[in-house]
Amino acid sequence: LQPMGEQKWSWNDAREYYSKALTSETKAERDEQWGNTFRALGQIMHLIQDSANPAHVRNDPHLDLSEFIGLLGRLDVDGLHDYMARQTVAAYVGGGEISPDSSLLESGHPDGNPLGNLFDHNIFIGSNPDVTLGSNVGVAEYANANFFSDDTIPFQPLANFPSYSYPSLSELIPANSPFPAGRSYVTLLRLGSPSDPRARVAKYTGNQVLARFGFGSLQYDLIGQLRLDDAVYDAYASHLIPRAVGYSAAVLDYFFRGDLRIQGSGQCYEPGLDATQFWVDFTPAHPSHYQGGQGFTLYFQ
């Protein structure tokens, strides 16, 4: 969120562009700064959306080198990202987005900007995953605690990257929903009941009879494997996309939070002055965002 290196699209940059968009002398200058403002905000919102992808918040790199070496460069793709490239966001927000609790943007954050709480509110400390189900946690906390990425499923042959305490194998429950022959899924009760397709967190491959008795034992890997497939990605998206949309919208709401309710306005003339004077009677729509003594400047063209 802060300026780094040569990039010019941080939160502070967006505020600077916004000020110039409102106050620059020419229309061309103002239009350019409006473009810069919304590009910066878009890139910040993109960070929110990236934080809703488990691979991004579980240190699971998926290098796409297909541009350089063709199909071989896609052997380790980010499965959820690849799946969503074939879907529409609208398909997952029919029930509405999940907006962050207002307290996230009213409390402090170590970097000095409450916006950081949308990413990580420091509520989830690695041992309390149930707290992540509310709307007062960062989107990265939610994605990290409740979803696997392709290469961070514990005790799997391809789990070459850092492992995390949650989701834990001991809390996985076999799904009892009917699925196509040859498929069996495991669910996470925090996300729904074993009969709820949205609670799927992995596909189980191997001996399906033994699978029902193996979870909670570190030896279960001898009889089968956990993998992610399109049915799992679909379940993940049903939870993650509404939160990504709601938290992204919160970035815009917070940025443009300086609403003023105009209760009256007018103009007056004073003898000896060539300029017209204006008066405005206003009340802040959100008093906590405006402190007494702050300056107020009216610009007009």
Short mmCIF file of C-alpha atoms in Angstrom, two decimals:
data_model
loop_
_atom_site.label_atom_id
_atom_site.label_comp_id
_atom_site.label_asym_id
_atom_site.label_seq_id
_atom_site.Cartn_x
_atom_site.Cartn_y
_atom_site.Cartn_z
CA LEU A 1 0.00 0.00 0.00
CA GLN A 2 3.01 2.26 0.46
CA PRO A 3 5.27 3.44 -2.38
CA MET A 4 7.95 0.89 -3.23
CA GLY A 5 10.78 1.36 -5.68
CA GLU A 6 9.63 2.88 -8.93
CA GLN A 7 5.98 1.81 -8.83
CA LYS A 8 3.50 4.67 -8.78
CA TRP A 9 0.21 3.00 -7.93
CA SER A 10 0.15 2.83 -4.14
CA TRP A 11 -2.63 4.06 -1.86
CA ASN A 12 -0.70 7.28 -1.20
CA ASP A 13 -0.24 7.77 -4.93
CA ALA A 14 -3.98 7.32 -5.49
CA ARG A 15 -4.69 10.06 -2.95
CA GLU A 16 -2.24 12.40 -4.67
CA TYR A 17 -3.76 11.70 -8.10
CA TYR A 18 -7.25 12.28 -6.69
CA SER A 19 -6.27 15.68 -5.33
CA LYS A 20 -4.79 16.67 -8.67
CA ALA A 21 -7.86 15.37 -10.53
CA LEU A 22 -9.99 17.76 -8.51
CA THR A 23 -7.74 20.80 -8.59
CA SER A 24 -5.66 20.81 -11.80
CA GLU A 25 -6.25 23.85 -13.98
CA THR A 26 -6.96 22.25 -17.36
CA LYS A 27 -9.43 19.56 -18.32
CA ALA A 28 -6.66 17.52 -19.96
CA GLU A 29 -4.69 17.53 -16.71
CA ARG A 30 -7.73 16.62 -14.67
CA ASP A 31 -8.68 13.78 -17.03
CA GLU A 32 -5.16 12.36 -16.86
CA GLN A 33 -5.21 12.42 -13.05
CA TRP A 34 -8.63 10.79 -12.92
CA GLY A 35 -7.20 7.99 -15.04
CA ASN A 36 -4.24 7.66 -12.68
CA THR A 37 -6.54 7.67 -9.66
CA PHE A 38 -8.65 4.80 -10.86
CA ARG A 39 -5.71 2.81 -12.15
CA ALA A 40 -4.09 3.01 -8.71
CA LEU A 41 -7.33 2.00 -7.01
CA GLY A 42 -7.76 -0.86 -9.48
CA GLN A 43 -4.32 -2.20 -8.70
CA ILE A 44 -4.99 -2.02 -4.96
CA MET A 45 -8.26 -3.88 -5.51
CA HIS A 46 -6.33 -6.46 -7.54
CA LEU A 47 -4.18 -7.10 -4.45
CA ILE A 48 -7.36 -7.77 -2.47
CA GLN A 49 -8.48 -10.25 -5.12
CA ASP A 50 -5.08 -11.93 -5.19
CA SER A 51 -5.32 -12.34 -1.42
CA ALA A 52 -8.51 -14.35 -1.91
CA ASN A 53 -6.52 -17.00 -3.79
CA PRO A 54 -5.15 -19.66 -1.38
CA ALA A 55 -2.02 -20.18 -3.50
CA HIS A 56 -1.09 -16.53 -3.01
CA VAL A 57 -1.47 -16.56 0.77
CA ARG A 58 0.03 -20.02 1.36
CA ASN A 59 3.37 -19.32 -0.35
CA ASP A 60 2.57 -21.69 -3.21
CA PRO A 61 4.28 -20.34 -6.35
CA HIS A 62 2.91 -21.43 -9.71
CA LEU A 63 5.20 -20.21 -12.43
CA ASP A 64 3.57 -20.03 -15.84
CA LEU A 65 6.43 -20.29 -18.32
CA SER A 66 4.26 -21.24 -21.28
CA GLU A 67 5.18 -18.00 -23.02
CA PHE A 68 8.77 -19.25 -23.21
CA ILE A 69 8.62 -23.04 -23.39
CA GLY A 70 5.07 -23.80 -24.51
CA LEU A 71 2.85 -26.38 -22.79
CA LEU A 72 5.69 -27.65 -20.59
CA GLY A 73 5.57 -24.28 -18.86
CA ARG A 74 2.06 -25.04 -17.60
CA LEU A 75 2.84 -28.21 -15.70
CA ASP A 76 2.41 -26.46 -12.36
CA VAL A 77 -0.44 -24.04 -12.96
CA ASP A 78 -2.48 -22.39 -10.22
CA GLY A 79 -5.56 -24.59 -10.51
CA LEU A 80 -8.05 -22.14 -8.98
CA HIS A 81 -6.82 -19.28 -11.14
CA ASP A 82 -6.95 -21.50 -14.23
CA TYR A 83 -10.48 -22.62 -13.34
CA MET A 84 -11.78 -19.08 -12.76
CA ALA A 85 -10.35 -17.97 -16.14
CA ARG A 86 -13.06 -20.21 -17.62
CA GLN A 87 -15.85 -18.90 -15.39
CA THR A 88 -17.67 -15.63 -14.76
CA VAL A 89 -17.57 -13.77 -11.47
CA ALA A 90 -21.30 -13.07 -11.78
CA ALA A 91 -21.99 -16.79 -11.39
CA TYR A 92 -20.74 -16.62 -7.80
CA VAL A 93 -22.25 -13.41 -6.47
CA GLY A 94 -25.91 -14.09 -7.09
CA GLY A 95 -26.46 -14.34 -3.36
CA GLY A 96 -24.63 -11.07 -2.75
CA GLU A 97 -21.09 -10.20 -1.86
CA ILE A 98 -19.53 -10.50 1.60
CA SER A 99 -18.57 -7.06 2.86
CA PRO A 100 -16.03 -6.47 5.63
CA ASP A 101 -17.20 -5.37 9.03
CA SER A 102 -16.94 -1.60 9.38
CA SER A 103 -14.62 -2.05 12.37
CA LEU A 104 -11.82 -3.15 10.03
CA LEU A 105 -11.53 0.34 8.61
CA GLU A 106 -11.94 2.10 11.93
CA SER A 107 -9.14 0.41 13.87
CA GLY A 108 -5.40 0.80 13.61
CA HIS A 109 -2.97 -1.33 11.65
CA PRO A 110 0.80 -1.81 12.12
CA ASP A 111 1.58 0.01 8.87
CA GLY A 112 -0.52 2.99 9.96
CA ASN A 113 -3.23 2.53 7.32
CA PRO A 114 -6.49 0.80 8.36
CA LEU A 115 -6.86 -0.40 4.78
CA GLY A 116 -4.30 -3.07 5.65
CA ASN A 117 -6.92 -4.76 7.81
CA LEU A 118 -8.80 -5.76 4.68
CA PHE A 119 -5.85 -8.03 3.95
CA ASP A 120 -4.85 -9.14 7.45
CA HIS A 121 -6.48 -8.01 10.67
CA ASN A 122 -4.18 -10.16 12.81
CA ILE A 123 -7.16 -12.06 14.19
CA PHE A 124 -6.13 -15.48 12.92
CA ILE A 125 -2.91 -16.52 14.68
CA GLY A 126 -2.55 -19.98 13.17
CA SER A 127 -4.39 -21.91 15.86
CA ASN A 128 -7.92 -20.45 15.85
CA PRO A 129 -9.45 -21.01 12.38
CA ASP A 130 -13.05 -20.60 13.56
CA VAL A 131 -12.52 -16.85 14.03
CA THR A 132 -11.97 -16.46 10.30
CA LEU A 133 -15.61 -17.18 9.46
CA GLY A 134 -16.73 -13.67 10.40
CA SER A 135 -16.45 -10.48 8.42
CA ASN A 136 -13.99 -8.85 10.82
CA VAL A 137 -10.97 -10.69 9.40
CA GLY A 138 -8.74 -9.96 6.46
CA VAL A 139 -9.40 -11.79 3.24
CA ALA A 140 -5.90 -13.33 3.36
CA GLU A 141 -6.61 -14.76 6.83
CA TYR A 142 -9.84 -16.32 5.57
CA ALA A 143 -8.25 -17.87 2.48
CA ASN A 144 -5.24 -19.20 4.37
CA ALA A 145 -7.16 -20.89 7.18
CA ASN A 146 -9.94 -22.60 5.24
CA PHE A 147 -8.63 -23.68 1.86
CA PHE A 148 -5.80 -25.72 0.39
CA SER A 149 -3.75 -24.73 -2.60
CA ASP A 150 -2.60 -27.37 -5.06
CA ASP A 151 0.81 -27.88 -3.46
CA THR A 152 0.12 -27.18 0.22
CA ILE A 153 -2.07 -30.17 1.12
CA PRO A 154 -0.28 -31.77 4.09
CA PHE A 155 1.59 -35.06 3.62
CA GLN A 156 1.05 -35.22 -0.13
CA PRO A 157 3.87 -36.14 -2.52
CA LEU A 158 3.68 -32.74 -4.22
CA ALA A 159 3.46 -30.74 -1.00
CA ASN A 160 6.90 -29.24 -1.43
CA PHE A 161 6.01 -25.84 -0.05
CA PRO A 162 5.36 -24.58 3.49
CA SER A 163 2.61 -26.48 5.29
CA TYR A 164 0.00 -24.81 7.44
CA SER A 165 -1.90 -25.96 10.50
CA TYR A 166 -5.28 -25.46 8.84
CA PRO A 167 -7.16 -26.89 7.19
CA SER A 168 -5.90 -29.93 9.09
CA LEU A 169 -6.34 -33.53 7.94
CA SER A 170 -7.98 -34.47 11.24
CA GLU A 171 -10.93 -32.15 10.62
CA LEU A 172 -11.76 -33.46 7.15
CA ILE A 173 -15.03 -35.39 6.85
CA PRO A 174 -15.99 -37.60 3.86
CA ALA A 175 -18.78 -36.04 1.83
CA ASN A 176 -22.05 -37.94 1.64
CA SER A 177 -23.37 -36.19 -1.45
CA PRO A 178 -23.74 -38.30 -4.61
CA PHE A 179 -20.92 -37.77 -7.07
CA PRO A 180 -19.99 -39.32 -10.41
CA ALA A 181 -18.57 -42.82 -10.22
CA GLY A 182 -14.95 -42.94 -9.18
CA ARG A 183 -15.04 -39.66 -7.27
CA SER A 184 -15.11 -39.06 -3.55
CA TYR A 185 -14.67 -35.76 -1.74
CA VAL A 186 -13.82 -34.62 1.75
CA THR A 187 -15.43 -31.63 3.40
CA LEU A 188 -14.65 -29.05 6.05
CA LEU A 189 -17.41 -28.55 8.59
CA ARG A 190 -16.56 -24.87 8.99
CA LEU A 191 -17.70 -24.38 5.41
CA GLY A 192 -20.82 -26.52 5.56
CA SER A 193 -22.21 -29.98 6.24
CA PRO A 194 -20.87 -33.14 4.53
CA SER A 195 -23.96 -33.06 2.30
CA ASP A 196 -23.23 -29.49 1.12
CA PRO A 197 -21.23 -29.39 -2.15
CA ARG A 198 -19.88 -25.99 -1.13
CA ALA A 199 -18.06 -27.63 1.79
CA ARG A 200 -15.79 -29.71 -0.47
CA VAL A 201 -12.11 -29.02 0.11
CA ALA A 202 -10.41 -31.89 -1.73
CA LYS A 203 -10.99 -34.94 -3.89
CA TYR A 204 -9.89 -38.27 -2.47
CA THR A 205 -8.34 -40.81 -4.80
CA GLY A 206 -7.52 -44.33 -3.73
CA ASN A 207 -9.32 -46.99 -1.75
CA GLN A 208 -12.69 -45.40 -1.01
CA VAL A 209 -13.57 -47.94 1.71
CA LEU A 210 -10.41 -47.30 3.67
CA ALA A 211 -10.79 -43.58 3.13
CA ARG A 212 -13.60 -43.37 5.65
CA PHE A 213 -11.32 -44.70 8.37
CA GLY A 214 -8.05 -43.09 7.45
CA PHE A 215 -8.55 -39.42 8.20
CA GLY A 216 -6.88 -38.22 11.36
CA SER A 217 -4.02 -40.68 10.80
CA LEU A 218 -0.80 -39.52 9.21
CA GLN A 219 -0.59 -42.93 7.50
CA TYR A 220 -3.63 -42.41 5.30
CA ASP A 221 -1.36 -41.29 2.48
CA LEU A 222 -0.41 -44.95 1.99
CA ILE A 223 -3.89 -45.71 0.70
CA GLY A 224 -4.82 -42.64 -1.26
CA GLN A 225 -4.15 -39.05 -2.19
CA LEU A 226 -5.90 -35.71 -1.85
CA ARG A 227 -6.16 -33.55 -4.92
CA LEU A 228 -8.02 -30.47 -6.07
CA ASP A 229 -10.23 -30.60 -9.16
CA ASP A 230 -12.83 -28.41 -10.85
CA ALA A 231 -15.57 -29.50 -8.43
CA VAL A 232 -13.37 -28.38 -5.52
CA TYR A 233 -12.41 -25.13 -7.24
CA ASP A 234 -16.11 -24.45 -7.79
CA ALA A 235 -16.75 -24.92 -4.08
CA TYR A 236 -13.81 -22.68 -3.20
CA ALA A 237 -15.02 -19.96 -5.57
CA SER A 238 -18.48 -19.98 -3.97
CA HIS A 239 -16.85 -18.76 -0.73
CA LEU A 240 -13.90 -16.74 -1.97
CA ILE A 241 -15.39 -14.74 -4.86
CA PRO A 242 -18.19 -13.05 -2.85
CA ARG A 243 -15.62 -12.01 -0.24
CA ALA A 244 -13.16 -10.76 -2.87
CA VAL A 245 -15.92 -8.68 -4.49
CA GLY A 246 -17.19 -7.24 -1.20
CA TYR A 247 -13.74 -6.38 0.11
CA SER A 248 -12.74 -4.83 -3.23
CA ALA A 249 -15.83 -2.62 -3.12
CA ALA A 250 -14.82 -1.59 0.39
CA VAL A 251 -11.61 -0.12 -1.05
CA LEU A 252 -13.67 2.28 -3.17
CA ASP A 253 -16.06 3.07 -0.33
CA TYR A 254 -13.19 3.86 1.99
CA PHE A 255 -11.33 5.95 -0.57
CA PHE A 256 -14.37 8.10 -1.37
CA ARG A 257 -15.62 8.24 2.22
CA GLY A 258 -15.42 12.03 2.52
CA ASP A 259 -19.13 12.61 1.88
CA LEU A 260 -20.59 16.01 2.68
CA ARG A 261 -24.30 16.68 3.00
CA ILE A 262 -24.95 20.10 1.56
CA GLN A 263 -27.73 21.75 3.56
CA GLY A 264 -27.65 25.09 1.82
CA SER A 265 -25.59 27.18 -0.55
CA GLY A 266 -25.70 30.50 -2.28
CA GLN A 267 -23.70 33.43 -3.51
CA CYS A 268 -23.30 36.93 -2.26
CA TYR A 269 -21.70 40.10 -3.48
CA GLU A 270 -19.69 42.62 -1.56
CA PRO A 271 -19.10 46.19 -2.75
CA GLY A 272 -15.59 46.70 -4.03
CA LEU A 273 -14.92 43.02 -4.80
CA ASP A 274 -14.74 41.77 -8.37
CA ALA A 275 -15.20 38.12 -7.41
CA THR A 276 -18.38 36.36 -6.45
CA GLN A 277 -18.34 34.81 -2.99
CA PHE A 278 -20.05 31.50 -2.25
CA TRP A 279 -21.22 30.11 1.02
CA VAL A 280 -21.90 26.44 1.79
CA ASP A 281 -23.53 24.98 4.88
CA PHE A 282 -22.52 21.32 5.14
CA THR A 283 -22.52 18.42 7.59
CA PRO A 284 -20.10 15.46 7.23
CA ALA A 285 -22.02 12.30 6.38
CA HIS A 286 -19.49 10.42 8.53
CA PRO A 287 -18.45 12.75 11.38
CA SER A 288 -15.59 10.44 12.37
CA HIS A 289 -13.97 11.15 9.01
CA TYR A 290 -13.93 14.89 9.51
CA GLN A 291 -12.36 16.61 12.49
CA GLY A 292 -13.15 20.10 13.64
CA GLY A 293 -10.64 22.63 12.44
CA GLN A 294 -9.83 20.78 9.23
CA GLY A 295 -9.75 22.96 6.16
CA PHE A 296 -12.50 22.88 3.57
CA THR A 297 -11.87 24.14 0.05
CA LEU A 298 -14.47 24.50 -2.68
CA TYR A 299 -13.24 24.17 -6.25
CA PHE A 300 -15.34 24.95 -9.27
CA GLN A 301 -14.89 25.54 -12.97
#
